[in-house]
Structures are given as structure tokens and as C-alpha cells.
Amino acid sequence: MKIRLLVVFILFASCTNTTQYGMPDTDPNLIQKDFMKWYTYHYNTIILSSDFKAIDENSKIINKENFLKKLILGKYIPIQLVSKNGQQFYQLFKLEPNCNPNIPSTIKNESLQSYHNFKKEGTSIPHFNFKDLKGVKYNNENTKNKIIVLKCWNLHCQKCIEEMPELNSLVEKYKTRTDIVFISLADDNSQKLSSFLTKKKFNYAVVSNQALFIKNTLRISVFPTHIIINKQGKISKEVTTFKELAIALQKEALK
């Protein structure tokens, strides 16, 4: 009986690939057989825009860029490790031949977007000169030494509209911070936006007719996209979900 238990323990340790950084918080081999089980875990646990410590499939620390590049191959999934010191570690685990066929394409597409956003971090925000629907102007000069939270969206994007109550709560949370500005750039015209805003509350400053700036200057093709610009005029984070935005803004606001 003792021998059997020892064999089971060794097999479990081998499968979960326990390292000096911690043990996987789920069985990477088990969840990749079921798409919904994997997706639920991935959606609730993995935040590729966060400042995690990256570990490769051989249990070695690598930089975040190389980690994302490996994910783009569609041959790995990231798993969170349970760390003793509370640090956030993600490790790569190879997808098995019998994994659910929808997982490689899904992780590849998400990782491509995460890599695209990651490469913008630390770059300067281009010259801008906006005027919102109320006539208030925002430009590089009058927003100096402020944190700018940009949302890029349009009226045809259902997710953009669904997240507005959460974004309103974020504006409310930071309402005493005069050094944080919330601006939304929409590619719709002012008439359509004004009509929409009579029915839907949105506490960001709303700037109309920004299709060219969003696409050509900011190089954004996914809605919604949120950009946090730090007080030095550099892009701190570019993300696509409210969850990511809330985490990144909290960190930026503490600096």
C-alpha cells in the first residue's frame, strides 16, 4: 500500500511539474482536454497584461516578451503557480496531441493581441488635440503630469456598451484624483453619440469622429481597447477588458 501511494505521489509531482517557484494551481494535462474547463480557468485566472514572472516549459525564468512569443505558437498554455512568497508566476505547459483542438487557436489569437499591446508599453503617446461633446479640449499640453485613461470604441460594439456601468464605477472611484483624466474616443459622429448618451449614462469625456486617429495613429483594430498613459506621456498599459484596466490603473495610481 505504501509503495502504491509513493508511486501515485511521484506521478502527480511529475505531471504537475512542481518547481522552486511553486506548484501549478490546476492540472495542466486535465484541463486541456475540455475546452470550456480550460477557457473558464484561463479567463478567471490568467491575465497576460499583468506584470507576472514568466517561466518556460523547462522551469526557467524568461522575459515576458519571449513568453508571449512562445504562446503565439499555439503549442503551450500558461498556468499559474502557487507561490510561497506571493509573487505571480505563470509557467508554460506544452499542449498534448489529444488536447481540445479549439485551445491552440484561441490561445494563439489572444496571445497575438497581448503581444501587440505589450510592445506599445513605454512608447510615447502621439500628438493629440481632442474636443469632447461638451466643448472641453484635451491635448498633450493641458494633460501634462496627469494619468490619462483612454477608451476606444464605437456604437456597434456591444461589449463597449455593456462595460459602461463598470467604467462609470471606475470614474467614481477616482473622482477625487484631479490627476486622472478619463477620455473616450469613438469613431461615430457627434449626433449619433449625443442621441445615444441621452439613453445611456457614460461618465467619460466623449470625443467623436476619431476613426482615423484610432486606426492610423494608435494602431488599434479591436474594440473596446483601453490605454493608460502615465504622467510622463508614455503608454503604461494597453488592454481590452475592464478587469485588466482596473488592475493596471490601480497600480499606476499608486506610483
mmCIF file of N, CA and C in Angstrom, residues 63-196:
data_model
loop_
_atom_site.group_PDB
_atom_site.id
_atom_site.type_symbol
_atom_site.label_atom_id
_atom_site.label_comp_id
_atom_site.label_asym_id
_atom_site.label_seq_id
_atom_site.Cartn_x
_atom_site.Cartn_y
_atom_site.Cartn_z
ATOM 1 N N ASN A 63 11.996 36.295 -20.073
ATOM 2 C CA ASN A 63 11.317 37.593 -20.064
ATOM 3 C C ASN A 63 9.908 37.456 -20.645
ATOM 4 N N LYS A 64 9.100 38.454 -20.383
ATOM 5 C CA LYS A 64 7.690 38.399 -20.781
ATOM 6 C C LYS A 64 7.535 38.343 -22.292
ATOM 7 N N GLU A 65 8.374 39.055 -23.016
ATOM 8 C CA GLU A 65 8.261 39.066 -24.476
ATOM 9 C C GLU A 65 8.442 37.665 -25.052
ATOM 10 N N ASN A 66 9.451 36.951 -24.593
ATOM 11 C CA ASN A 66 9.681 35.593 -25.086
ATOM 12 C C ASN A 66 8.573 34.643 -24.663
ATOM 13 N N PHE A 67 8.030 34.877 -23.492
ATOM 14 C CA PHE A 67 6.903 34.076 -23.002
ATOM 15 C C PHE A 67 5.706 34.218 -23.953
ATOM 16 N N LEU A 68 5.380 35.464 -24.302
ATOM 17 C CA LEU A 68 4.254 35.709 -25.205
ATOM 18 C C LEU A 68 4.529 35.166 -26.604
ATOM 19 N N LYS A 69 5.771 35.276 -27.054
ATOM 20 C CA LYS A 69 6.129 34.742 -28.371
ATOM 21 C C LYS A 69 5.915 33.230 -28.432
ATOM 22 N N LYS A 70 6.231 32.542 -27.353
ATOM 23 C CA LYS A 70 6.028 31.088 -27.308
ATOM 24 C C LYS A 70 4.526 30.766 -27.319
ATOM 25 N N LEU A 71 3.740 31.564 -26.625
ATOM 26 C CA LEU A 71 2.294 31.336 -26.612
ATOM 27 C C LEU A 71 1.690 31.528 -28.005
ATOM 28 N N ILE A 72 2.236 32.470 -28.767
ATOM 29 C CA ILE A 72 1.731 32.746 -30.115
ATOM 30 C C ILE A 72 1.868 31.522 -31.023
ATOM 31 N N LEU A 73 2.791 30.637 -30.699
ATOM 32 C CA LEU A 73 2.978 29.425 -31.497
ATOM 33 C C LEU A 73 1.774 28.492 -31.413
ATOM 34 N N GLY A 74 0.947 28.651 -30.378
ATOM 35 C CA GLY A 74 -0.217 27.780 -30.212
ATOM 36 C C GLY A 74 0.140 26.388 -29.733
ATOM 37 N N LYS A 75 1.304 26.261 -29.101
ATOM 38 C CA LYS A 75 1.764 24.947 -28.638
ATOM 39 C C LYS A 75 1.801 24.833 -27.119
ATOM 40 N N TYR A 76 1.474 25.958 -26.444
ATOM 41 C CA TYR A 76 1.552 25.978 -24.984
ATOM 42 C C TYR A 76 0.303 26.640 -24.395
ATOM 43 N N ILE A 77 0.079 26.362 -23.107
ATOM 44 C CA ILE A 77 -0.894 27.119 -22.326
ATOM 45 C C ILE A 77 -0.183 27.646 -21.084
ATOM 46 N N PRO A 78 -0.582 28.825 -20.594
ATOM 47 C CA PRO A 78 0.014 29.347 -19.359
ATOM 48 C C PRO A 78 -0.784 28.851 -18.151
ATOM 49 N N ILE A 79 -0.066 28.458 -17.117
ATOM 50 C CA ILE A 79 -0.681 28.010 -15.876
ATOM 51 C C ILE A 79 -0.080 28.808 -14.725
ATOM 52 N N GLN A 80 -0.914 29.226 -13.803
ATOM 53 C CA GLN A 80 -0.428 29.969 -12.639
ATOM 54 C C GLN A 80 0.151 29.008 -11.602
ATOM 55 N N LEU A 81 1.252 29.430 -10.998
ATOM 56 C CA LEU A 81 1.867 28.635 -9.947
ATOM 57 C C LEU A 81 1.482 29.189 -8.577
ATOM 58 N N VAL A 82 1.286 28.290 -7.625
ATOM 59 C CA VAL A 82 1.011 28.698 -6.249
ATOM 60 C C VAL A 82 2.351 28.993 -5.593
ATOM 61 N N SER A 83 2.626 30.276 -5.392
ATOM 62 C CA SER A 83 3.926 30.703 -4.890
ATOM 63 C C SER A 83 3.903 30.904 -3.386
ATOM 64 N N LYS A 84 4.972 30.495 -2.717
ATOM 65 C CA LYS A 84 5.075 30.654 -1.266
ATOM 66 C C LYS A 84 5.251 32.114 -0.873
ATOM 67 N N ASN A 85 5.916 32.894 -1.719
ATOM 68 C CA ASN A 85 6.183 34.295 -1.363
ATOM 69 C C ASN A 85 5.142 35.268 -1.909
ATOM 70 N N GLY A 86 4.089 34.728 -2.528
ATOM 71 C CA GLY A 86 3.005 35.583 -3.002
ATOM 72 C C GLY A 86 3.245 36.220 -4.351
ATOM 73 N N GLN A 87 4.395 35.960 -4.967
ATOM 74 C CA GLN A 87 4.656 36.507 -6.300
ATOM 75 C C GLN A 87 3.785 35.822 -7.343
ATOM 76 N N GLN A 88 3.549 36.527 -8.434
ATOM 77 C CA GLN A 88 2.716 35.991 -9.508
ATOM 78 C C GLN A 88 3.608 35.333 -10.554
ATOM 79 N N PHE A 89 3.500 34.007 -10.660
ATOM 80 C CA PHE A 89 4.269 33.244 -11.625
ATOM 81 C C PHE A 89 3.327 32.553 -12.608
ATOM 82 N N TYR A 90 3.622 32.659 -13.904
ATOM 83 C CA TYR A 90 2.939 31.882 -14.933
ATOM 84 C C TYR A 90 3.975 30.983 -15.597
ATOM 85 N N GLN A 91 3.615 29.718 -15.787
ATOM 86 C CA GLN A 91 4.527 28.800 -16.455
ATOM 87 C C GLN A 91 3.889 28.229 -17.714
ATOM 88 N N LEU A 92 4.719 27.993 -18.719
ATOM 89 C CA LEU A 92 4.261 27.388 -19.960
ATOM 90 C C LEU A 92 4.194 25.869 -19.815
ATOM 91 N N PHE A 93 3.102 25.294 -20.315
ATOM 92 C CA PHE A 93 2.973 23.840 -20.375
ATOM 93 C C PHE A 93 2.604 23.446 -21.801
ATOM 94 N N LYS A 94 3.284 22.434 -22.313
ATOM 95 C CA LYS A 94 3.036 22.003 -23.684
ATOM 96 C C LYS A 94 1.642 21.396 -23.825
ATOM 97 N N LEU A 95 1.011 21.723 -24.940
ATOM 98 C CA LEU A 95 -0.270 21.100 -25.260
ATOM 99 C C LEU A 95 -0.022 19.686 -25.755
ATOM 100 N N GLU A 96 -0.837 18.772 -25.268
ATOM 101 C CA GLU A 96 -0.713 17.371 -25.675
ATOM 102 C C GLU A 96 -1.397 17.152 -27.021
ATOM 103 N N PRO A 97 -1.018 16.116 -27.766
ATOM 104 C CA PRO A 97 -1.650 15.821 -29.066
ATOM 105 C C PRO A 97 -3.155 15.611 -28.969
ATOM 106 N N ASN A 98 -3.619 15.138 -27.799
ATOM 107 C CA ASN A 98 -5.050 14.867 -27.628
ATOM 108 C C ASN A 98 -5.795 16.020 -26.963
ATOM 109 N N CYS A 99 -5.195 17.233 -26.945
ATOM 110 C CA CYS A 99 -5.884 18.379 -26.340
ATOM 111 C C CYS A 99 -7.070 18.790 -27.201
ATOM 112 N N ASN A 100 -7.964 19.555 -26.616
ATOM 113 C CA ASN A 100 -9.102 20.046 -27.388
ATOM 114 C C ASN A 100 -8.590 20.915 -28.533
ATOM 115 N N PRO A 101 -9.018 20.667 -29.765
ATOM 116 C CA PRO A 101 -8.467 21.385 -30.932
ATOM 117 C C PRO A 101 -8.758 22.883 -30.961
ATOM 118 N N ASN A 102 -9.716 23.350 -30.163
ATOM 119 C CA ASN A 102 -10.029 24.781 -30.145
ATOM 120 C C ASN A 102 -9.079 25.588 -29.262
ATOM 121 N N ILE A 103 -8.353 24.904 -28.396
ATOM 122 C CA ILE A 103 -7.469 25.619 -27.474
ATOM 123 C C ILE A 103 -6.293 26.281 -28.189
ATOM 124 N N PRO A 104 -5.560 25.581 -29.069
ATOM 125 C CA PRO A 104 -4.399 26.222 -29.723
ATOM 126 C C PRO A 104 -4.745 27.517 -30.466
ATOM 127 N N SER A 105 -5.825 27.508 -31.222
ATOM 128 C CA SER A 105 -6.193 28.705 -31.988
ATOM 129 C C SER A 105 -6.631 29.842 -31.067
ATOM 130 N N THR A 106 -7.338 29.502 -29.983
ATOM 131 C CA THR A 106 -7.805 30.527 -29.050
ATOM 132 C C THR A 106 -6.644 31.186 -28.331
ATOM 133 N N ILE A 107 -5.729 30.382 -27.811
ATOM 134 C CA ILE A 107 -4.592 30.953 -27.087
ATOM 135 C C ILE A 107 -3.675 31.715 -28.035
ATOM 136 N N LYS A 108 -3.581 31.256 -29.278
ATOM 137 C CA LYS A 108 -2.749 31.952 -30.264
ATOM 138 C C LYS A 108 -3.296 33.342 -30.556
ATOM 139 N N ASN A 109 -4.602 33.441 -30.770
ATOM 140 C CA ASN A 109 -5.211 34.731 -31.084
ATOM 141 C C ASN A 109 -5.108 35.703 -29.914
ATOM 142 N N GLU A 110 -5.365 35.207 -28.716
ATOM 143 C CA GLU A 110 -5.284 36.081 -27.542
ATOM 144 C C GLU A 110 -3.852 36.553 -27.307
ATOM 145 N N SER A 111 -2.915 35.645 -27.493
ATOM 146 C CA SER A 111 -1.510 35.983 -27.260
ATOM 147 C C SER A 111 -0.996 36.996 -28.285
ATOM 148 N N LEU A 112 -1.473 36.892 -29.513
ATOM 149 C CA LEU A 112 -1.094 37.870 -30.540
ATOM 150 C C LEU A 112 -1.523 39.272 -30.135
ATOM 151 N N GLN A 113 -2.761 39.382 -29.623
ATOM 152 C CA GLN A 113 -3.256 40.683 -29.171
ATOM 153 C C GLN A 113 -2.477 41.168 -27.957
ATOM 154 N N SER A 114 -2.192 40.267 -27.023
ATOM 155 C CA SER A 114 -1.436 40.638 -25.820
ATOM 156 C C SER A 114 -0.025 41.092 -26.180
ATOM 157 N N TYR A 115 0.580 40.417 -27.156
ATOM 158 C CA TYR A 115 1.930 40.792 -27.583
ATOM 159 C C TYR A 115 1.917 42.167 -28.262
ATOM 160 N N HIS A 116 0.924 42.382 -29.109
ATOM 161 C CA HIS A 116 0.766 43.677 -29.783
ATOM 162 C C HIS A 116 0.647 44.795 -28.752
ATOM 163 N N ASN A 117 -0.168 44.579 -27.715
ATOM 164 C CA ASN A 117 -0.347 45.585 -26.663
ATOM 165 C C ASN A 117 0.934 45.767 -25.844
ATOM 166 N N PHE A 118 1.585 44.656 -25.530
ATOM 167 C CA PHE A 118 2.799 44.690 -24.714
ATOM 168 C C PHE A 118 3.905 45.511 -25.384
ATOM 169 N N LYS A 119 4.039 45.397 -26.696
ATOM 170 C CA LYS A 119 5.100 46.099 -27.414
ATOM 171 C C LYS A 119 4.905 47.619 -27.393
ATOM 172 N N LYS A 120 3.711 48.072 -27.078
ATOM 173 C CA LYS A 120 3.464 49.512 -27.023
ATOM 174 C C LYS A 120 3.848 50.109 -25.667
ATOM 175 N N GLU A 121 4.006 49.274 -24.657
ATOM 176 C CA GLU A 121 4.326 49.769 -23.322
ATOM 177 C C GLU A 121 5.652 50.532 -23.328
ATOM 178 N N GLY A 122 5.631 51.718 -22.739
ATOM 179 C CA GLY A 122 6.836 52.540 -22.684
ATOM 180 C C GLY A 122 7.022 53.469 -23.858
ATOM 181 N N THR A 123 6.147 53.368 -24.875
ATOM 182 C CA THR A 123 6.251 54.263 -26.030
ATOM 183 C C THR A 123 5.468 55.547 -25.751
ATOM 184 N N SER A 124 5.858 56.617 -26.389
ATOM 185 C CA SER A 124 5.204 57.913 -26.169
ATOM 186 C C SER A 124 3.858 57.969 -26.876
ATOM 187 N N ILE A 125 2.906 58.592 -26.240
ATOM 188 C CA ILE A 125 1.600 58.789 -26.877
ATOM 189 C C ILE A 125 1.774 59.835 -27.987
ATOM 190 N N PRO A 126 1.233 59.592 -29.170
ATOM 191 C CA PRO A 126 1.374 60.564 -30.271
ATOM 192 C C PRO A 126 0.702 61.896 -29.933
ATOM 193 N N HIS A 127 1.017 62.903 -30.715
ATOM 194 C CA HIS A 127 0.393 64.216 -30.527
ATOM 195 C C HIS A 127 -1.121 64.090 -30.692
ATOM 196 N N PHE A 128 -1.867 64.710 -29.781
ATOM 197 C CA PHE A 128 -3.329 64.677 -29.881
ATOM 198 C C PHE A 128 -3.914 66.031 -29.506
ATOM 199 N N ASN A 129 -5.071 66.293 -30.037
ATOM 200 C CA ASN A 129 -5.803 67.529 -29.749
ATOM 201 C C ASN A 129 -7.286 67.231 -29.889
ATOM 202 N N PHE A 130 -7.932 66.855 -28.781
ATOM 203 C CA PHE A 130 -9.332 66.437 -28.793
ATOM 204 C C PHE A 130 -10.238 67.535 -28.250
ATOM 205 N N LYS A 131 -11.488 67.498 -28.694
ATOM 206 C CA LYS A 131 -12.529 68.336 -28.104
ATOM 207 C C LYS A 131 -13.751 67.447 -27.906
ATOM 208 N N ASP A 132 -14.201 67.312 -26.664
ATOM 209 C CA ASP A 132 -15.319 66.403 -26.395
ATOM 210 C C ASP A 132 -16.658 67.030 -26.762
ATOM 211 N N LEU A 133 -17.723 66.285 -26.552
ATOM 212 C CA LEU A 133 -19.063 66.738 -26.947
ATOM 213 C C LEU A 133 -19.521 67.962 -26.165
ATOM 214 N N LYS A 134 -18.883 68.244 -25.035
ATOM 215 C CA LYS A 134 -19.230 69.417 -24.223
ATOM 216 C C LYS A 134 -18.348 70.615 -24.553
ATOM 217 N N GLY A 135 -17.419 70.428 -25.496
ATOM 218 C CA GLY A 135 -16.556 71.526 -25.902
ATOM 219 C C GLY A 135 -15.260 71.636 -25.121
ATOM 220 N N VAL A 136 -14.998 70.690 -24.229
ATOM 221 C CA VAL A 136 -13.765 70.710 -23.432
ATOM 222 C C VAL A 136 -12.616 70.161 -24.276
ATOM 223 N N LYS A 137 -11.471 70.850 -24.241
ATOM 224 C CA LYS A 137 -10.325 70.443 -25.050
ATOM 225 C C LYS A 137 -9.309 69.661 -24.216
ATOM 226 N N TYR A 138 -8.707 68.675 -24.868
ATOM 227 C CA TYR A 138 -7.659 67.855 -24.247
ATOM 228 C C TYR A 138 -6.518 67.725 -25.249
ATOM 229 N N ASN A 139 -5.327 68.057 -24.810
ATOM 230 C CA ASN A 139 -4.157 67.919 -25.687
ATOM 231 C C ASN A 139 -2.934 67.543 -24.854
ATOM 232 N N ASN A 140 -1.811 67.363 -25.529
ATOM 233 C CA ASN A 140 -0.594 66.948 -24.833
ATOM 234 C C ASN A 140 -0.149 67.956 -23.774
ATOM 235 N N GLU A 141 -0.460 69.222 -24.011
ATOM 236 C CA GLU A 141 -0.004 70.270 -23.093
ATOM 237 C C GLU A 141 -0.860 70.352 -21.832
ATOM 238 N N ASN A 142 -2.198 70.413 -22.002
ATOM 239 C CA ASN A 142 -3.036 70.611 -20.807
ATOM 240 C C ASN A 142 -3.294 69.325 -20.011
ATOM 241 N N THR A 143 -2.730 68.202 -20.482
ATOM 242 C CA THR A 143 -2.836 66.964 -19.711
ATOM 243 C C THR A 143 -1.477 66.520 -19.166
ATOM 244 N N LYS A 144 -0.494 67.411 -19.222
ATOM 245 C CA LYS A 144 0.831 67.088 -18.684
ATOM 246 C C LYS A 144 0.730 66.762 -17.203
ATOM 247 N N ASN A 145 1.524 65.802 -16.768
ATOM 248 C CA ASN A 145 1.561 65.377 -15.366
ATOM 249 C C ASN A 145 0.224 64.819 -14.882
ATOM 250 N N LYS A 146 -0.541 64.290 -15.830
ATOM 251 C CA LYS A 146 -1.793 63.612 -15.489
ATOM 252 C C LYS A 146 -1.776 62.191 -16.048
ATOM 253 N N ILE A 147 -2.488 61.314 -15.387
ATOM 254 C CA ILE A 147 -2.705 59.960 -15.909
ATOM 255 C C ILE A 147 -3.938 60.026 -16.804
ATOM 256 N N ILE A 148 -3.792 59.599 -18.042
ATOM 257 C CA ILE A 148 -4.921 59.613 -18.983
ATOM 258 C C ILE A 148 -5.401 58.185 -19.208
ATOM 259 N N VAL A 149 -6.697 57.985 -19.051
ATOM 260 C CA VAL A 149 -7.312 56.689 -19.324
ATOM 261 C C VAL A 149 -8.155 56.841 -20.585
ATOM 262 N N LEU A 150 -7.716 56.218 -21.666
ATOM 263 C CA LEU A 150 -8.409 56.318 -22.956
ATOM 264 C C LEU A 150 -9.219 55.058 -23.236
ATOM 265 N N LYS A 151 -10.424 55.249 -23.722
ATOM 266 C CA LYS A 151 -11.211 54.112 -24.221
ATOM 267 C C LYS A 151 -11.495 54.343 -25.695
ATOM 268 N N CYS A 152 -11.204 53.334 -26.526
ATOM 269 C CA CYS A 152 -11.504 53.409 -27.955
ATOM 270 C C CYS A 152 -12.675 52.480 -28.243
ATOM 271 N N TRP A 153 -13.703 53.001 -28.911
ATOM 272 C CA TRP A 153 -14.939 52.230 -29.077
ATOM 273 C C TRP A 153 -15.801 52.787 -30.198
ATOM 274 N N ASN A 154 -16.914 52.112 -30.434
ATOM 275 C CA ASN A 154 -17.968 52.663 -31.295
ATOM 276 C C ASN A 154 -19.325 52.110 -30.875
ATOM 277 N N LEU A 155 -20.369 52.670 -31.426
ATOM 278 C CA LEU A 155 -21.731 52.316 -31.017
ATOM 279 C C LEU A 155 -22.154 50.923 -31.466
ATOM 280 N N HIS A 156 -21.426 50.334 -32.396
ATOM 281 C CA HIS A 156 -21.771 49.000 -32.886
ATOM 282 C C HIS A 156 -21.141 47.897 -32.045
ATOM 283 N N CYS A 157 -20.305 48.285 -31.112
ATOM 284 C CA CYS A 157 -19.602 47.314 -30.262
ATOM 285 C C CYS A 157 -20.406 47.058 -28.993
ATOM 286 N N GLN A 158 -21.007 45.865 -28.912
ATOM 287 C CA GLN A 158 -21.861 45.538 -27.778
ATOM 288 C C GLN A 158 -21.073 45.495 -26.470
ATOM 289 N N LYS A 159 -19.876 44.927 -26.511
ATOM 290 C CA LYS A 159 -19.048 44.858 -25.297
ATOM 291 C C LYS A 159 -18.688 46.254 -24.795
ATOM 292 N N CYS A 160 -18.488 47.171 -25.730
ATOM 293 C CA CYS A 160 -18.141 48.543 -25.360
ATOM 294 C C CYS A 160 -19.255 49.182 -24.524
ATOM 295 N N ILE A 161 -20.470 48.863 -24.883
ATOM 296 C CA ILE A 161 -21.626 49.429 -24.189
ATOM 297 C C ILE A 161 -21.900 48.689 -22.885
ATOM 298 N N GLU A 162 -21.737 47.374 -22.904
ATOM 299 C CA GLU A 162 -22.000 46.570 -21.711
ATOM 300 C C GLU A 162 -21.075 46.907 -20.557
ATOM 301 N N GLU A 163 -19.857 47.343 -20.848
ATOM 302 C CA GLU A 163 -18.895 47.624 -19.784
ATOM 303 C C GLU A 163 -19.026 49.038 -19.207
ATOM 304 N N MET A 164 -19.912 49.852 -19.764
ATOM 305 C CA MET A 164 -20.009 51.244 -19.325
ATOM 306 C C MET A 164 -20.355 51.415 -17.843
ATOM 307 N N PRO A 165 -21.269 50.626 -17.277
ATOM 308 C CA PRO A 165 -21.525 50.767 -15.836
ATOM 309 C C PRO A 165 -20.271 50.511 -14.992
ATOM 310 N N GLU A 166 -19.456 49.552 -15.398
ATOM 311 C CA GLU A 166 -18.215 49.274 -14.675
ATOM 312 C C GLU A 166 -17.231 50.431 -14.831
ATOM 313 N N LEU A 167 -17.172 50.998 -16.031
ATOM 314 C CA LEU A 167 -16.279 52.138 -16.254
ATOM 315 C C LEU A 167 -16.741 53.354 -15.453
ATOM 316 N N ASN A 168 -18.065 53.521 -15.351
ATOM 317 C CA ASN A 168 -18.600 54.610 -14.527
ATOM 318 C C ASN A 168 -18.186 54.446 -13.064
ATOM 319 N N SER A 169 -18.178 53.203 -12.595
ATOM 320 C CA SER A 169 -17.766 52.953 -11.206
ATOM 321 C C SER A 169 -16.285 53.267 -11.018
ATOM 322 N N LEU A 170 -15.499 53.078 -12.066
ATOM 323 C CA LEU A 170 -14.075 53.394 -12.001
ATOM 324 C C LEU A 170 -13.880 54.912 -11.911
ATOM 325 N N VAL A 171 -14.644 55.651 -12.696
ATOM 326 C CA VAL A 171 -14.585 57.114 -12.636
ATOM 327 C C VAL A 171 -14.975 57.594 -11.237
ATOM 328 N N GLU A 172 -15.995 56.969 -10.680
ATOM 329 C CA GLU A 172 -16.456 57.324 -9.336
ATOM 330 C C GLU A 172 -15.369 57.030 -8.297
ATOM 331 N N LYS A 173 -14.695 55.908 -8.445
ATOM 332 C CA LYS A 173 -13.651 55.516 -7.503
ATOM 333 C C LYS A 173 -12.519 56.541 -7.442
ATOM 334 N N TYR A 174 -12.185 57.124 -8.593
ATOM 335 C CA TYR A 174 -11.061 58.055 -8.653
ATOM 336 C C TYR A 174 -11.510 59.516 -8.799
ATOM 337 N N LYS A 175 -12.722 59.818 -8.383
ATOM 338 C CA LYS A 175 -13.270 61.159 -8.606
ATOM 339 C C LYS A 175 -12.517 62.255 -7.851
ATOM 340 N N THR A 176 -11.825 61.890 -6.773
ATOM 341 C CA THR A 176 -11.067 62.901 -6.032
ATOM 342 C C THR A 176 -9.658 63.090 -6.590
ATOM 343 N N ARG A 177 -9.284 62.263 -7.553
ATOM 344 C CA ARG A 177 -7.949 62.352 -8.154
ATOM 345 C C ARG A 177 -7.993 63.290 -9.356
ATOM 346 N N THR A 178 -7.636 64.523 -9.131
ATOM 347 C CA THR A 178 -7.645 65.505 -10.226
ATOM 348 C C THR A 178 -6.529 65.239 -11.233
ATOM 349 N N ASP A 179 -5.632 64.317 -10.893
ATOM 350 C CA ASP A 179 -4.539 63.984 -11.799
ATOM 351 C C ASP A 179 -4.859 62.787 -12.692
ATOM 352 N N ILE A 180 -6.109 62.333 -12.673
ATOM 353 C CA ILE A 180 -6.527 61.232 -13.550
ATOM 354 C C ILE A 180 -7.674 61.711 -14.430
ATOM 355 N N VAL A 181 -7.510 61.552 -15.741
ATOM 356 C CA VAL A 181 -8.498 62.024 -16.719
ATOM 357 C C VAL A 181 -9.026 60.836 -17.520
ATOM 358 N N PHE A 182 -10.341 60.752 -17.644
ATOM 359 C CA PHE A 182 -10.977 59.665 -18.396
ATOM 360 C C PHE A 182 -11.555 60.211 -19.695
ATOM 361 N N ILE A 183 -11.033 59.740 -20.814
ATOM 362 C CA ILE A 183 -11.457 60.209 -22.135
ATOM 363 C C ILE A 183 -11.809 59.008 -23.009
ATOM 364 N N SER A 184 -12.909 59.115 -23.758
ATOM 365 C CA SER A 184 -13.249 58.048 -24.701
ATOM 366 C C SER A 184 -13.224 58.584 -26.128
ATOM 367 N N LEU A 185 -12.639 57.784 -27.015
ATOM 368 C CA LEU A 185 -12.554 58.148 -28.428
ATOM 369 C C LEU A 185 -13.466 57.217 -29.217
ATOM 370 N N ALA A 186 -14.467 57.781 -29.852
ATOM 371 C CA ALA A 186 -15.410 56.983 -30.635
ATOM 372 C C ALA A 186 -15.268 57.319 -32.113
ATOM 373 N N ASP A 187 -15.555 56.347 -32.971
ATOM 374 C CA ASP A 187 -15.472 56.650 -34.409
ATOM 375 C C ASP A 187 -16.822 57.059 -34.988
ATOM 376 N N ASP A 188 -17.833 57.240 -34.120
ATOM 377 C CA ASP A 188 -19.156 57.696 -34.563
ATOM 378 C C ASP A 188 -19.208 59.221 -34.570
ATOM 379 N N ASN A 189 -20.188 59.757 -35.274
ATOM 380 C CA ASN A 189 -20.319 61.219 -35.319
ATOM 381 C C ASN A 189 -21.012 61.745 -34.062
ATOM 382 N N SER A 190 -20.929 63.046 -33.861
ATOM 383 C CA SER A 190 -21.432 63.663 -32.630
ATOM 384 C C SER A 190 -22.946 63.529 -32.468
ATOM 385 N N GLN A 191 -23.692 63.568 -33.588
ATOM 386 C CA GLN A 191 -25.144 63.457 -33.493
ATOM 387 C C GLN A 191 -25.573 62.093 -32.951
ATOM 388 N N LYS A 192 -24.983 61.038 -33.488
ATOM 389 C CA LYS A 192 -25.322 59.691 -33.034
ATOM 390 C C LYS A 192 -24.917 59.473 -31.583
ATOM 391 N N LEU A 193 -23.748 59.990 -31.211
ATOM 392 C CA LEU A 193 -23.271 59.828 -29.848
ATOM 393 C C LEU A 193 -24.138 60.604 -28.851
ATOM 394 N N SER A 194 -24.487 61.801 -29.216
ATOM 395 C CA SER A 194 -25.333 62.621 -28.333
ATOM 396 C C SER A 194 -26.681 61.959 -28.111
ATOM 397 N N SER A 195 -27.252 61.404 -29.171
ATOM 398 C CA SER A 195 -28.526 60.705 -29.057
ATOM 399 C C SER A 195 -28.400 59.484 -28.158
ATOM 400 N N PHE A 196 -27.325 58.743 -28.334
ATOM 401 C CA PHE A 196 -27.078 57.552 -27.515
ATOM 402 C C PHE A 196 -26.938 57.915 -26.045
#
